[in-house]
CSV table of C-alpha atoms and ligand atoms in Angstrom, one decimal:
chain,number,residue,atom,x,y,z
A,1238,UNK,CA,0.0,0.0,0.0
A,1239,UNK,CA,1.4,3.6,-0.6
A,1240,UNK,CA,1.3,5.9,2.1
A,1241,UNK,CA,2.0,9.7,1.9
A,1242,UNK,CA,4.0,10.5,5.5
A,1243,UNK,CA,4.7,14.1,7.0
A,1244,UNK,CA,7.5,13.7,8.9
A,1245,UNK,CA,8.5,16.5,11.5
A,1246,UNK,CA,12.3,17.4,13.1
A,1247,UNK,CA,13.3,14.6,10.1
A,1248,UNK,CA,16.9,17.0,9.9
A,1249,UNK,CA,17.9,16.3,13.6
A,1250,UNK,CA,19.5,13.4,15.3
A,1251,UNK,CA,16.4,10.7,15.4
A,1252,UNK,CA,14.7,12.2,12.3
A,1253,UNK,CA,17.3,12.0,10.1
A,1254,UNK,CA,18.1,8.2,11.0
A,1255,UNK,CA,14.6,7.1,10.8
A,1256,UNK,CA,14.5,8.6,7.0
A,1257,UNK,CA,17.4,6.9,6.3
A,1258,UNK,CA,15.6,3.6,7.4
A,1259,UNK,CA,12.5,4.7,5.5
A,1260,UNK,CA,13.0,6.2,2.8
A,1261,UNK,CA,14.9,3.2,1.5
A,1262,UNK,CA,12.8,0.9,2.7
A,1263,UNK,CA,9.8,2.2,1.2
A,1264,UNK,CA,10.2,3.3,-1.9
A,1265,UNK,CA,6.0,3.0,-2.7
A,1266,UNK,CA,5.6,5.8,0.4
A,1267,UNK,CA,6.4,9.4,-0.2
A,1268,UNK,CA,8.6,11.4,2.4
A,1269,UNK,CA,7.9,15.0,3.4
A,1270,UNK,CA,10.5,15.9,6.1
A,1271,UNK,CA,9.3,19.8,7.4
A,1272,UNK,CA,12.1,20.6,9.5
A,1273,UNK,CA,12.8,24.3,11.2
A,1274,UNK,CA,16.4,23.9,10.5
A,1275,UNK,CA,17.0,25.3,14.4
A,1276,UNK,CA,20.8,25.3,15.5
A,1277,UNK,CA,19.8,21.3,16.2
A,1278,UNK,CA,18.6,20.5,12.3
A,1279,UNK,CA,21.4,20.1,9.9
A,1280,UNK,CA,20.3,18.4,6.2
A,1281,UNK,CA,24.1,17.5,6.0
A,1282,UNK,CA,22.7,14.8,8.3
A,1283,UNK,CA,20.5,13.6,5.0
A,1284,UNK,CA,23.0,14.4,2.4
A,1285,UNK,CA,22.3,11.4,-0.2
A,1286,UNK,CA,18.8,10.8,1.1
A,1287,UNK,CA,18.1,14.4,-1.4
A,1288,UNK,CA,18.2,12.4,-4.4
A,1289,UNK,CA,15.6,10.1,-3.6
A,1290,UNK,CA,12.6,10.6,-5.7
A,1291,UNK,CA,10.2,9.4,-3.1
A,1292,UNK,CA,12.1,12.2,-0.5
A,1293,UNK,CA,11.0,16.2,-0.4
A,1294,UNK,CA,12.5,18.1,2.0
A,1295,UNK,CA,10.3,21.5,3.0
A,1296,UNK,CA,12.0,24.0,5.7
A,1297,UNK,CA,9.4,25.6,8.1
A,1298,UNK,CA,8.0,25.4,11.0
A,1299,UNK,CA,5.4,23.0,12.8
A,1300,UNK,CA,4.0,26.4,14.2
A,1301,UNK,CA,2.8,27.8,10.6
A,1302,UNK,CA,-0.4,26.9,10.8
A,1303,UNK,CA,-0.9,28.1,7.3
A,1304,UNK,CA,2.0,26.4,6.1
A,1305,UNK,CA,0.9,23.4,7.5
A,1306,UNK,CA,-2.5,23.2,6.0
A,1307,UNK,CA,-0.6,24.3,2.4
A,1308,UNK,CA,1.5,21.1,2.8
A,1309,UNK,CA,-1.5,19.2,3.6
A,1310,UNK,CA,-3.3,20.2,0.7
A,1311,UNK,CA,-0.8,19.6,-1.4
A,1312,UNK,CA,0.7,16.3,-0.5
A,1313,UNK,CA,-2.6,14.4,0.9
A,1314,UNK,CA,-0.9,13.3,3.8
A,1315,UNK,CA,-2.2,10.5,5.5
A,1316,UNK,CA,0.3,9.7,8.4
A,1317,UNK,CA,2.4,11.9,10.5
A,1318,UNK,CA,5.4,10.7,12.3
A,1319,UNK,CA,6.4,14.0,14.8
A,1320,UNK,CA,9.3,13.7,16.0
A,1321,UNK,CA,9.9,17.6,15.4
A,1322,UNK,CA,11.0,19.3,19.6
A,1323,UNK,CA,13.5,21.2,21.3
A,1324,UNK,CA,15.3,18.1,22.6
A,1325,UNK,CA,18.3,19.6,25.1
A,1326,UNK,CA,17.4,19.2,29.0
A,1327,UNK,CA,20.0,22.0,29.5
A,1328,UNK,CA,18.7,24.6,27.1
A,1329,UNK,CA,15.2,23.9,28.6
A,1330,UNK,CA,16.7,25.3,31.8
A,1331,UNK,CA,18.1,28.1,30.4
A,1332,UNK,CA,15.7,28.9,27.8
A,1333,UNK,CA,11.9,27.1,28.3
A,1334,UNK,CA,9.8,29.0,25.8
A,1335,UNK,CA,11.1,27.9,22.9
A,1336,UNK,CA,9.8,24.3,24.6
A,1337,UNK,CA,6.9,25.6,25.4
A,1338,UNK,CA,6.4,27.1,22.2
A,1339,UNK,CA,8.2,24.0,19.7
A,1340,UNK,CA,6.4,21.2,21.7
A,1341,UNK,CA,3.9,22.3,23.2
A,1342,UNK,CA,1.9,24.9,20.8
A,1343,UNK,CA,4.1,23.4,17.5
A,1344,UNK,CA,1.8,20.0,18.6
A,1345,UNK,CA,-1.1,21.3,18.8
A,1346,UNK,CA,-1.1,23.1,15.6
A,1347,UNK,CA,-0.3,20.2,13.8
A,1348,UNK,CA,-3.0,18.3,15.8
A,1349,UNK,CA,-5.3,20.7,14.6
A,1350,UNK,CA,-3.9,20.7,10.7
A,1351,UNK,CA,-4.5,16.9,10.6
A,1352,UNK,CA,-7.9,17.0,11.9
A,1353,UNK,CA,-8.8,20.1,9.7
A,1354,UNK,CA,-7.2,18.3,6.6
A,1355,UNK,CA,-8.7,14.7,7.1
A,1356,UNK,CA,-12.2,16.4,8.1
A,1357,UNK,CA,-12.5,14.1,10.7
A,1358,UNK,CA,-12.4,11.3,8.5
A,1359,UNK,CA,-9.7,8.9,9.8
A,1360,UNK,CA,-9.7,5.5,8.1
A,1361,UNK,CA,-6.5,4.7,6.7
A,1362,UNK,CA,-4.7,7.8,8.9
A,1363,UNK,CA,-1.9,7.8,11.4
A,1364,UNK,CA,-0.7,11.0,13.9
A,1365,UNK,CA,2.0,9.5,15.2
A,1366,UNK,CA,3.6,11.4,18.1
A,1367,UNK,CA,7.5,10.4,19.1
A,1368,UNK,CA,8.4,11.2,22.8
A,1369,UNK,CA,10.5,10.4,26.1
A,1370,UNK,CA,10.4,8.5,28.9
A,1371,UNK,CA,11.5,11.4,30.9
A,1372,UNK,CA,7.8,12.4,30.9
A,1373,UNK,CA,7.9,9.6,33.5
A,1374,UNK,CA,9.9,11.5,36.1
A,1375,UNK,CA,12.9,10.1,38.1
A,1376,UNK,CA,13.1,6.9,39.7
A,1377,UNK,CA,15.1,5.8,42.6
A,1378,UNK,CA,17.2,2.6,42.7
A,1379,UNK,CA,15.0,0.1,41.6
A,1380,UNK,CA,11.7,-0.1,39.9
A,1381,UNK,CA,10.8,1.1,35.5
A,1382,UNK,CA,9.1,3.0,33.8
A,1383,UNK,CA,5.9,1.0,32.7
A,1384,UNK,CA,3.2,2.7,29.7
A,1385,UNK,CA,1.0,2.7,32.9
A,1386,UNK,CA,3.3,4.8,34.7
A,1387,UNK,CA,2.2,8.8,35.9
A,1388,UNK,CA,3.6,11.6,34.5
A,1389,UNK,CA,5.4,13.4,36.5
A,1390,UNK,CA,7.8,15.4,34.4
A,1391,UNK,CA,10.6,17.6,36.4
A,1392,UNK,CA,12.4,19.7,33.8
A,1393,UNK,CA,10.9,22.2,31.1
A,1394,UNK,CA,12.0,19.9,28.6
A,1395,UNK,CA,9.8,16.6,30.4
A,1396,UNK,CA,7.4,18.8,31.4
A,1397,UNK,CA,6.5,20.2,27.4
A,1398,UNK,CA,7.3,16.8,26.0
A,1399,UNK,CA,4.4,15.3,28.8
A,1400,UNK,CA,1.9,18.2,27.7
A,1401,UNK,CA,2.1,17.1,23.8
A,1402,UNK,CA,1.8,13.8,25.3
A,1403,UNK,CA,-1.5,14.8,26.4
A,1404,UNK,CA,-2.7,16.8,24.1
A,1405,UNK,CA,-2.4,14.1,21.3
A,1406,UNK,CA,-3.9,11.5,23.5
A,1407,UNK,CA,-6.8,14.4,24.3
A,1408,UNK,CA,-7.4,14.8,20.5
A,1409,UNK,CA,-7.8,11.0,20.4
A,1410,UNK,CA,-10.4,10.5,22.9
A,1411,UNK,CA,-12.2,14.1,22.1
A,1412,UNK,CA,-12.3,13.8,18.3
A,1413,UNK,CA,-10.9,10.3,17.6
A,1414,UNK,CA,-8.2,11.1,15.9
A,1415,UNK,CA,-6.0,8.0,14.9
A,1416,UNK,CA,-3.0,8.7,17.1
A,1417,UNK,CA,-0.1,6.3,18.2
A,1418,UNK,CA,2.4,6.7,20.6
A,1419,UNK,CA,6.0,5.9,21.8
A,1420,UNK,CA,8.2,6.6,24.9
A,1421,UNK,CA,11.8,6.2,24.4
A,1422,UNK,CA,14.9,6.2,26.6
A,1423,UNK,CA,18.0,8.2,25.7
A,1424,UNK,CA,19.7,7.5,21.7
A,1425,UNK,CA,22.8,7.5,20.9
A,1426,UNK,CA,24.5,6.9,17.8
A,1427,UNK,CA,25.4,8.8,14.4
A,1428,UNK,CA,24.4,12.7,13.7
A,1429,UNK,CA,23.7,13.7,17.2
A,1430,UNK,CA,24.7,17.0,17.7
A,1431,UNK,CA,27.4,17.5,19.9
A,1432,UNK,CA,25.7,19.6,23.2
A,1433,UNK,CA,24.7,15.5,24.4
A,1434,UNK,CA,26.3,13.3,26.6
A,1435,UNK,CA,28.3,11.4,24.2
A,1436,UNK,CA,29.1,12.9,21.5
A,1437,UNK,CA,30.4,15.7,24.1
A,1438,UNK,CA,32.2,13.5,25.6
A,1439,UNK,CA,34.0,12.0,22.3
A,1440,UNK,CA,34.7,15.5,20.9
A,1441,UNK,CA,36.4,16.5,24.3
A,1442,UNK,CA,38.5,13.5,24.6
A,1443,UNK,CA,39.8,13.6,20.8
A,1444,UNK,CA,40.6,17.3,21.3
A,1445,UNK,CA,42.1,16.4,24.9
A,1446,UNK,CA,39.7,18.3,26.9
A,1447,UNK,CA,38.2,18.4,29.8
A,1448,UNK,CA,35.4,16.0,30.4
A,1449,UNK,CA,32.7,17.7,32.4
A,1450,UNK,CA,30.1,15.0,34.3
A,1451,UNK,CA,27.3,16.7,36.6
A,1452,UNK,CA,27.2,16.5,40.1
A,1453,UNK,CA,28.5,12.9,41.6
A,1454,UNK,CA,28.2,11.5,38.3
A,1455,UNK,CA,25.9,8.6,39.6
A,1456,UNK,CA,23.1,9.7,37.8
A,1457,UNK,CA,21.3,6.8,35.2
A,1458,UNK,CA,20.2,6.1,31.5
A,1459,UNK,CA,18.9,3.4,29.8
A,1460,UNK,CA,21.0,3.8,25.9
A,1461,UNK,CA,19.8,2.5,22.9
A,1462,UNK,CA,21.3,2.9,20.0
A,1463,UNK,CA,19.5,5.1,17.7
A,1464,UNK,CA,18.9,2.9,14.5
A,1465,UNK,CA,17.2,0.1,17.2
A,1466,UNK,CA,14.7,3.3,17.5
A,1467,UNK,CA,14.2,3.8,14.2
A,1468,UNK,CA,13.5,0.2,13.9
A,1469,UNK,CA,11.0,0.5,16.9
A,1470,UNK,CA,9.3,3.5,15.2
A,1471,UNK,CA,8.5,1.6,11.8
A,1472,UNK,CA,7.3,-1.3,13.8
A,1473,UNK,CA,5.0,1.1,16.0
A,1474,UNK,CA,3.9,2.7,12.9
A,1475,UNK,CA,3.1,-0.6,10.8
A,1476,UNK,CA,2.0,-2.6,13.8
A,1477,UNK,CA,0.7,-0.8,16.8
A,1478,UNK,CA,-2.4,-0.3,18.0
A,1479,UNK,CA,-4.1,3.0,17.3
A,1480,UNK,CA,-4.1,4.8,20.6
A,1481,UNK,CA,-2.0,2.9,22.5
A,1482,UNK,CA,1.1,3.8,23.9
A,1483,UNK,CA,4.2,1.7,23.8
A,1484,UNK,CA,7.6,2.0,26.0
A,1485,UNK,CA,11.1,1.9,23.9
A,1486,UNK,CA,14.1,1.1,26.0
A,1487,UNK,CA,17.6,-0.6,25.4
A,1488,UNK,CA,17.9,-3.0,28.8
A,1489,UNK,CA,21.0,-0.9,29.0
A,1490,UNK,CA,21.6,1.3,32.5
A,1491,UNK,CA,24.3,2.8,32.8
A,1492,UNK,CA,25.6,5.4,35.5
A,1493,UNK,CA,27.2,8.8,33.0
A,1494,UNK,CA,30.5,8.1,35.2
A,1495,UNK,CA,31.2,4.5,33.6
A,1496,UNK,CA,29.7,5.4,30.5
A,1497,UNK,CA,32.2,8.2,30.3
A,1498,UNK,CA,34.9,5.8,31.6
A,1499,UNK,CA,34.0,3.4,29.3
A,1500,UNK,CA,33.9,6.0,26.4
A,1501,UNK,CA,37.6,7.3,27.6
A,1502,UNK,CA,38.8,3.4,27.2
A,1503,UNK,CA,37.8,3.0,24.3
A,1504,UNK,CA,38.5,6.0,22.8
A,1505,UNK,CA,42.2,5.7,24.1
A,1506,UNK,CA,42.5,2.0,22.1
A,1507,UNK,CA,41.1,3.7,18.6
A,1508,UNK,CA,43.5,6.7,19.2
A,1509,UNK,CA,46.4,4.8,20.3
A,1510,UNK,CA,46.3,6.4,23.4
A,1511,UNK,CA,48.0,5.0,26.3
A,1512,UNK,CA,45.7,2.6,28.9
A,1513,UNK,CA,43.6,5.4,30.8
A,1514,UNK,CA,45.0,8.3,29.9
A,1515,UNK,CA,41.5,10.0,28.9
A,1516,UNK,CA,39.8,9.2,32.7
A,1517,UNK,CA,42.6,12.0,33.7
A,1518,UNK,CA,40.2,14.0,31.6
A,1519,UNK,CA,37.5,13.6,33.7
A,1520,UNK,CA,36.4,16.5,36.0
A,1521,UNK,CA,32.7,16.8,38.4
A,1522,UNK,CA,31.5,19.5,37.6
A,1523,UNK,CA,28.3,22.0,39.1
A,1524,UNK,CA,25.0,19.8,38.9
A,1525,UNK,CA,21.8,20.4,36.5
A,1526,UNK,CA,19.7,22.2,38.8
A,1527,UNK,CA,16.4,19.8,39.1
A,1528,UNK,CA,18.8,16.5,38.1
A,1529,UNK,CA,16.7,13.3,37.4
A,1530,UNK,CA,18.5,10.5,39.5
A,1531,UNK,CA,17.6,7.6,36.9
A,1532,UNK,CA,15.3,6.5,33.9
A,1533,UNK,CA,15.0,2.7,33.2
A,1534,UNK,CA,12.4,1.8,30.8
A,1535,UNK,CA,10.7,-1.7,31.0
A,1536,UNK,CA,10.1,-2.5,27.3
A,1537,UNK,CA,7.9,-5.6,27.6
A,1538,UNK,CA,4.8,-4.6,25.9
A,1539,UNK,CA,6.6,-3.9,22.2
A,1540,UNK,CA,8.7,-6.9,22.6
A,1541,UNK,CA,5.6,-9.1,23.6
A,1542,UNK,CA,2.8,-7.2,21.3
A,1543,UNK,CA,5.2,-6.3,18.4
A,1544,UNK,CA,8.0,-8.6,18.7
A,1545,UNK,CA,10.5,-5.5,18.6
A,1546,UNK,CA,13.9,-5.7,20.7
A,1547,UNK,CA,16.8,-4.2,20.3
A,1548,UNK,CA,19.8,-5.3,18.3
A,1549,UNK,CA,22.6,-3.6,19.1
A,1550,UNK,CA,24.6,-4.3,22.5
A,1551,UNK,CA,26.6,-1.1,23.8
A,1552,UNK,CA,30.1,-2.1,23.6
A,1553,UNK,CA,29.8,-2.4,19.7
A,1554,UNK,CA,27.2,0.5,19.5
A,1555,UNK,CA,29.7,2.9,21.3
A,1556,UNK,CA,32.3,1.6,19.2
A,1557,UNK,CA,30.6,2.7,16.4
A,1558,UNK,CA,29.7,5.9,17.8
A,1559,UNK,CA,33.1,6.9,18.9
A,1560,UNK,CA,34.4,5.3,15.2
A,1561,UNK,CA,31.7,7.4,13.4
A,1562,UNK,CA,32.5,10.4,14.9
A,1563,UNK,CA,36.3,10.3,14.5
A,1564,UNK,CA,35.9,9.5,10.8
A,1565,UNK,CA,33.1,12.5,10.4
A,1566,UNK,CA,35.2,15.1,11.3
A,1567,UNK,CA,34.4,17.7,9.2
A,1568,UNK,CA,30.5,17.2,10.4
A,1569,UNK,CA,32.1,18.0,13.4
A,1570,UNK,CA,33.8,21.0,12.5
A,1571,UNK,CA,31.1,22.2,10.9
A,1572,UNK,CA,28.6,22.1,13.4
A,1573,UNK,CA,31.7,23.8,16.1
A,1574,UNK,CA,32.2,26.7,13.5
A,1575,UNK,CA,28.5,26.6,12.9
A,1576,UNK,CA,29.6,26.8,8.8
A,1577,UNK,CA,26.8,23.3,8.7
A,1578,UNK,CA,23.7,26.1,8.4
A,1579,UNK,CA,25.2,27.2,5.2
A,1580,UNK,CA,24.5,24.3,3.7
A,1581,UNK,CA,21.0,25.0,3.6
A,1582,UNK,CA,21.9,28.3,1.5
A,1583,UNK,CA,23.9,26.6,-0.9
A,1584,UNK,CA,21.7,23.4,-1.5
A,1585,UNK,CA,18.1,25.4,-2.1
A,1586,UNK,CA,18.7,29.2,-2.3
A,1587,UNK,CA,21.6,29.4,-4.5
B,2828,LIG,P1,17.0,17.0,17.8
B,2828,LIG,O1,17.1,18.2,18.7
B,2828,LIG,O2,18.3,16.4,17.3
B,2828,LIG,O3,16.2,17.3,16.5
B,2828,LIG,C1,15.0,18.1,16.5
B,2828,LIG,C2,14.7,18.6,15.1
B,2828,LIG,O4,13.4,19.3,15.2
B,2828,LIG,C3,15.7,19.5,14.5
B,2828,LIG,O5,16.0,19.1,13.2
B,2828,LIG,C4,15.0,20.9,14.5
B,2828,LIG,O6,15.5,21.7,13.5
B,2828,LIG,C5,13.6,20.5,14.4
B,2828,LIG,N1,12.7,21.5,14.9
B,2828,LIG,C6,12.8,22.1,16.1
B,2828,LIG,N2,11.8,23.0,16.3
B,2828,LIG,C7,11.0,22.9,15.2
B,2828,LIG,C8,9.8,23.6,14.7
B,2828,LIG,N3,9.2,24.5,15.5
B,2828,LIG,N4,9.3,23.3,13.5
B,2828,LIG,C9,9.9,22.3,12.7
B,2828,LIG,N5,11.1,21.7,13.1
B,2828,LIG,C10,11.6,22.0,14.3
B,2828,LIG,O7,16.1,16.0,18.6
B,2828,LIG,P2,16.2,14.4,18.5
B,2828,LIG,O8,17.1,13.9,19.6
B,2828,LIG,O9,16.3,13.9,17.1
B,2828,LIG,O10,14.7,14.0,19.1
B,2828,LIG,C11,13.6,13.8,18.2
B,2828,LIG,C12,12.3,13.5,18.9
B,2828,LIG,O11,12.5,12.4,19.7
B,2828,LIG,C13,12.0,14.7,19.9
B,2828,LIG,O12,10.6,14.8,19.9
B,2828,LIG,C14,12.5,14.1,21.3
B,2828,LIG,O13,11.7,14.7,22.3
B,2828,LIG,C15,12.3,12.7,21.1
B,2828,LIG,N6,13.2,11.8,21.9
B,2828,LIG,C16,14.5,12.0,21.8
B,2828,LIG,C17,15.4,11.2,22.6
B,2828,LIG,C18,16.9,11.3,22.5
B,2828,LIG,O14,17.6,10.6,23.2
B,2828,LIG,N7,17.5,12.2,21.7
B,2828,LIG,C19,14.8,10.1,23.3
B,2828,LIG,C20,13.5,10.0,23.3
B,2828,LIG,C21,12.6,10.8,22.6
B,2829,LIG,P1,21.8,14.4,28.1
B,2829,LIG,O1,22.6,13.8,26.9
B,2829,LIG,O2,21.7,15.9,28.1
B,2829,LIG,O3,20.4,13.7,28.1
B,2829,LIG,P2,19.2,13.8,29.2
B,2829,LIG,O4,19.5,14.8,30.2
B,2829,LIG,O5,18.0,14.1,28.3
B,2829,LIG,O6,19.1,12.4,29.8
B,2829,LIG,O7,22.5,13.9,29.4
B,2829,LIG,C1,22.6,12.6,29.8
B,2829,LIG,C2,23.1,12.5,31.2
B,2829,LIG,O8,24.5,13.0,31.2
B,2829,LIG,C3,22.3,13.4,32.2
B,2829,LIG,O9,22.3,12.7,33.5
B,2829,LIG,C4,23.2,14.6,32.3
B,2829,LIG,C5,24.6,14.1,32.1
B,2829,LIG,N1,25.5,15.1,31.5
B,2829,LIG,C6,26.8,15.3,32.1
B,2829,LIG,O10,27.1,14.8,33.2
B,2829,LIG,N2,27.6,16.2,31.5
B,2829,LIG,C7,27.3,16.8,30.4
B,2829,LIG,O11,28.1,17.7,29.9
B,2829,LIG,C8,26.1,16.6,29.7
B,2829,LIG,C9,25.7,17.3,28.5
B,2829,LIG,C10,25.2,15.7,30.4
C-alpha cells in the first residue's frame, strides 16, 4: 500500500536516522521531512537521502499553521510521524519558551492541521507522536518505567514533551483522531549533535579536553542505539495499535560516570592512546539544577505485542559511535564553526 508521511524534526538526530531507514525501505511511500532547521537541524545529516525521488524536504515550522495546511493540501498526507521538539534538558533550563512554544503549541497546531485536513475522517490515517520517557519522572534505585506509569515530568524539557503527550492522547479521545504513541529512553549513535552526553564526551576526549560529568556522576540512563529506534518506530507505525502507547528502551543502564569511563577506554584503544589516559580528563563539575537521579524503561509490551527488541549491544554501539565520529570530522567542525547552516543556502537558495 502507498502511504504519503509528513515527517517532523526529520533534519535532527532521530529524524534523520529514521529517514534513512524509510525512505529506502519504502520506496512506494512518499517522504515529506518539514524541518525548522533550528541550531539542532542540519540536512548535511541527510546528504544522499536528497536524491531520492520518493524524499521532499520543505523547511518551516510545525508552528505555521498556514504552512501546515498548504503542505496538507498539497501532499494528501495521511500519516504523520512527529518527531519535530526542542530536545536539550540544558537549554530547557536556560531557555523554556522555545519548549513551550516548539512542543507544546508546535503539537497542537499540527494536531489541529491533521484533523482540519482529514475532516474528521480517519480511516486509513496515522498521527504518530514520538516522545521520552522522561515524561515519566525520576526513579530511585529500583523499579521502571511502565506505559502505565504517571507523568510526573521535572524539567521544562519533560514537562512540554508530557503536555504534547497529552494533548495528542486528548485529541484521540475528544475527536478520535487516529494517534499512536512511543516513549523512548536516551539515543545514541550517528548525527547527534554535539551539546549531548556522548558525543560531548568523544569530541572533548579527541581534542584532549576536559570531560565535564554533573554533580557525583551517579546519575542513570537506559542507551539504545538510535537505529534500534528507528526500527522500533516503523514497527509502532506498521503494527501498533491506534491509541495505544508503547515504552522503547535498550535494557542498557548505565551510570554517566562508567559510561564516560568506558567512552575514555575505548576511545584511548582507537587513538592509540596510552591505557587510561582520557579518565585523567574527567572533572565533576556544578550539577543540573532539578537533576533526574535515573530513567529505566521496561520494554515488555513492544517486545511481547510487536516482537520488537533491540539489536545492538553497547560495547559495539559505542564503538561505532566513537568510530563514526572520529571519521566525520568535518561534520564535526562544521557544526563547532557553525559553517553546517550554510549548507541550507547553498543546497536550495543558490
Ligand atoms: P534533535 O534536537 O536532534 O532534532 C529536533 C529537530 O526538530 C531538529 O532538526 C530541529 O530543527 C527540528 N525542529 C525544532 N523546532 C522545530 C519547529 N518549530 N518546527 C519544525 N522543526 C523543528 O532531537 P532528537 O534527539 O532527534 O529528538 C527527536 C524527537 O525524539 C523529539 O521529539 C524528542 O523529544 C524525542 N526523543 C529524543 C530522545 C533522545 O535521546 N534524543 C529520546 C526519546 C525521545
Ligand atoms: P543528556 O545527553 O543531556 O540527556 P538527558 O538529560 O536528556 O538524559 O544527558 C545525559 C546525562 O548526562 C544526564 O544525566 C546529564 C549528564 N551530563 C553530564 O554529566 N555532563 C554533560 O556535559 C552533559 C551534556 C550531560
Amino acid at each position: 500500500m502507498k502511504k504519503s508521511i509528513l515527517v517532523t524534526g526529520g533534519a535532527g538526530f532521530i529524524g534523520s536516522n529514521l529517514l534513512r531507514l524509510m525512505v529506502t525501505k519504502y520506496p512506494d511511500y512518499t517522504f515529506v521531512n518539514l524541518d525548522k532547521l533550528t541550531y539542532a537541524g542540519n540536512l548535511e545529516n541527510l546528504r544522499g537521502l536528497d536524491q531520492s525521488p520518493n524524499y521532499t524536504f520543505v523547511k518551516g515550522d510545525i508552528c505555521n499553521s498556514s504552512l501546515l495546511s498548504a503542505l496538507f493540501e498539497e501532499h494528501q498526507f495521511d500519516s504523520v510521524m512527529h518527531l519535530a521538539a526542542e530536545s536539550h534538558v540544558d537549554r530547557s533550563i536556560s531557555n523554556p519558551m522555545s519548549f513551550i512554544e516548539t512542543n507544546i503549541v508546535g503539537t497542537v497546531t499540527l494536531l489541529n492541521a491533521a484533523r482540519h485536513a482529514w475532516k474528521d475522517d480517519f480511516e486509513g490515517k496515522i498521527f504518530y507522536h514520538i516522545s521520552t520517557d522522561e515524561v515519566y519522572g525520576s526513579l530511585g534505585e529500583t523499579g521502571f518505567f511502565t506505559e502505565e506509569t504517571s507523568y510526573d515530568p521535572r524539567s521544562p524539557y519533560s514537562a512540554s514533551k508530557a503536555s504534547s503527550d497529552h494533548l495528542v492522547r486528548a485529541y484521540y479521545h475528544t475527536y478520535g483522531m487516529p494517534v499512536k504513541l512511543s516513549n523512548c529512553s536516551n539515543n545514541y549513535g550517528p548525527y547527534q549533535f554535539p551539546e549531548k552526553l556522548i558525543p560531548l564526551m568523544i569530541n572533548n576526549i579527541k581534542n584532549k579536553k576536559e570531560l565535564p560529568v554533573y554533580g557525583d556522576g551517579k546519575y542513570t540512563r537506559d542507551w539504545l542505539w538510535v537505529e534500534d529506534h528507528a526500527e522500533a518506530i516503523d514497527v509502532v507505525f506498521h503494527k501498533g495499535k491506534i491509541g495505544e502507547t508503547y515504552n522503547i528502551g535498550g535494557d542498557n543502564e548505565w551510570k554517566n560516570i562508567d559510561l564516560v569511563e568506558l567512552l575514555c577506554d575505548s576511545m584511548d584503544e582507537i587513538l592509540g592512546r596510552p591505557k587510561g589516559e582520557s579518565r585523567g580528563l574527567i572533572r565533576f563539575v556544578k550539577d543540573r539544577p532539578g537533576h533526574d537521579r535515573r530513567y529505566a524503561i521496561d520494554a515488555t509490551k513492544i517486545k511481547e505485542d510487536l516482537g520488537w527488541v533491540p539489536k545492538v549491544q553497547m560495547e559495539e554501539g559505542m564503538q561505532r559511535t566513537a568510530q563514526w565520529y572520529l571519521e566525520q570530522k568535518e561534520w564535526l567542525e562544521r557544526i563547532i564553526n557553525g559553517s553546517y547552516q550554510d549548507y541550507y543556502k547553498e543546497q536550495y537558495e543558490v
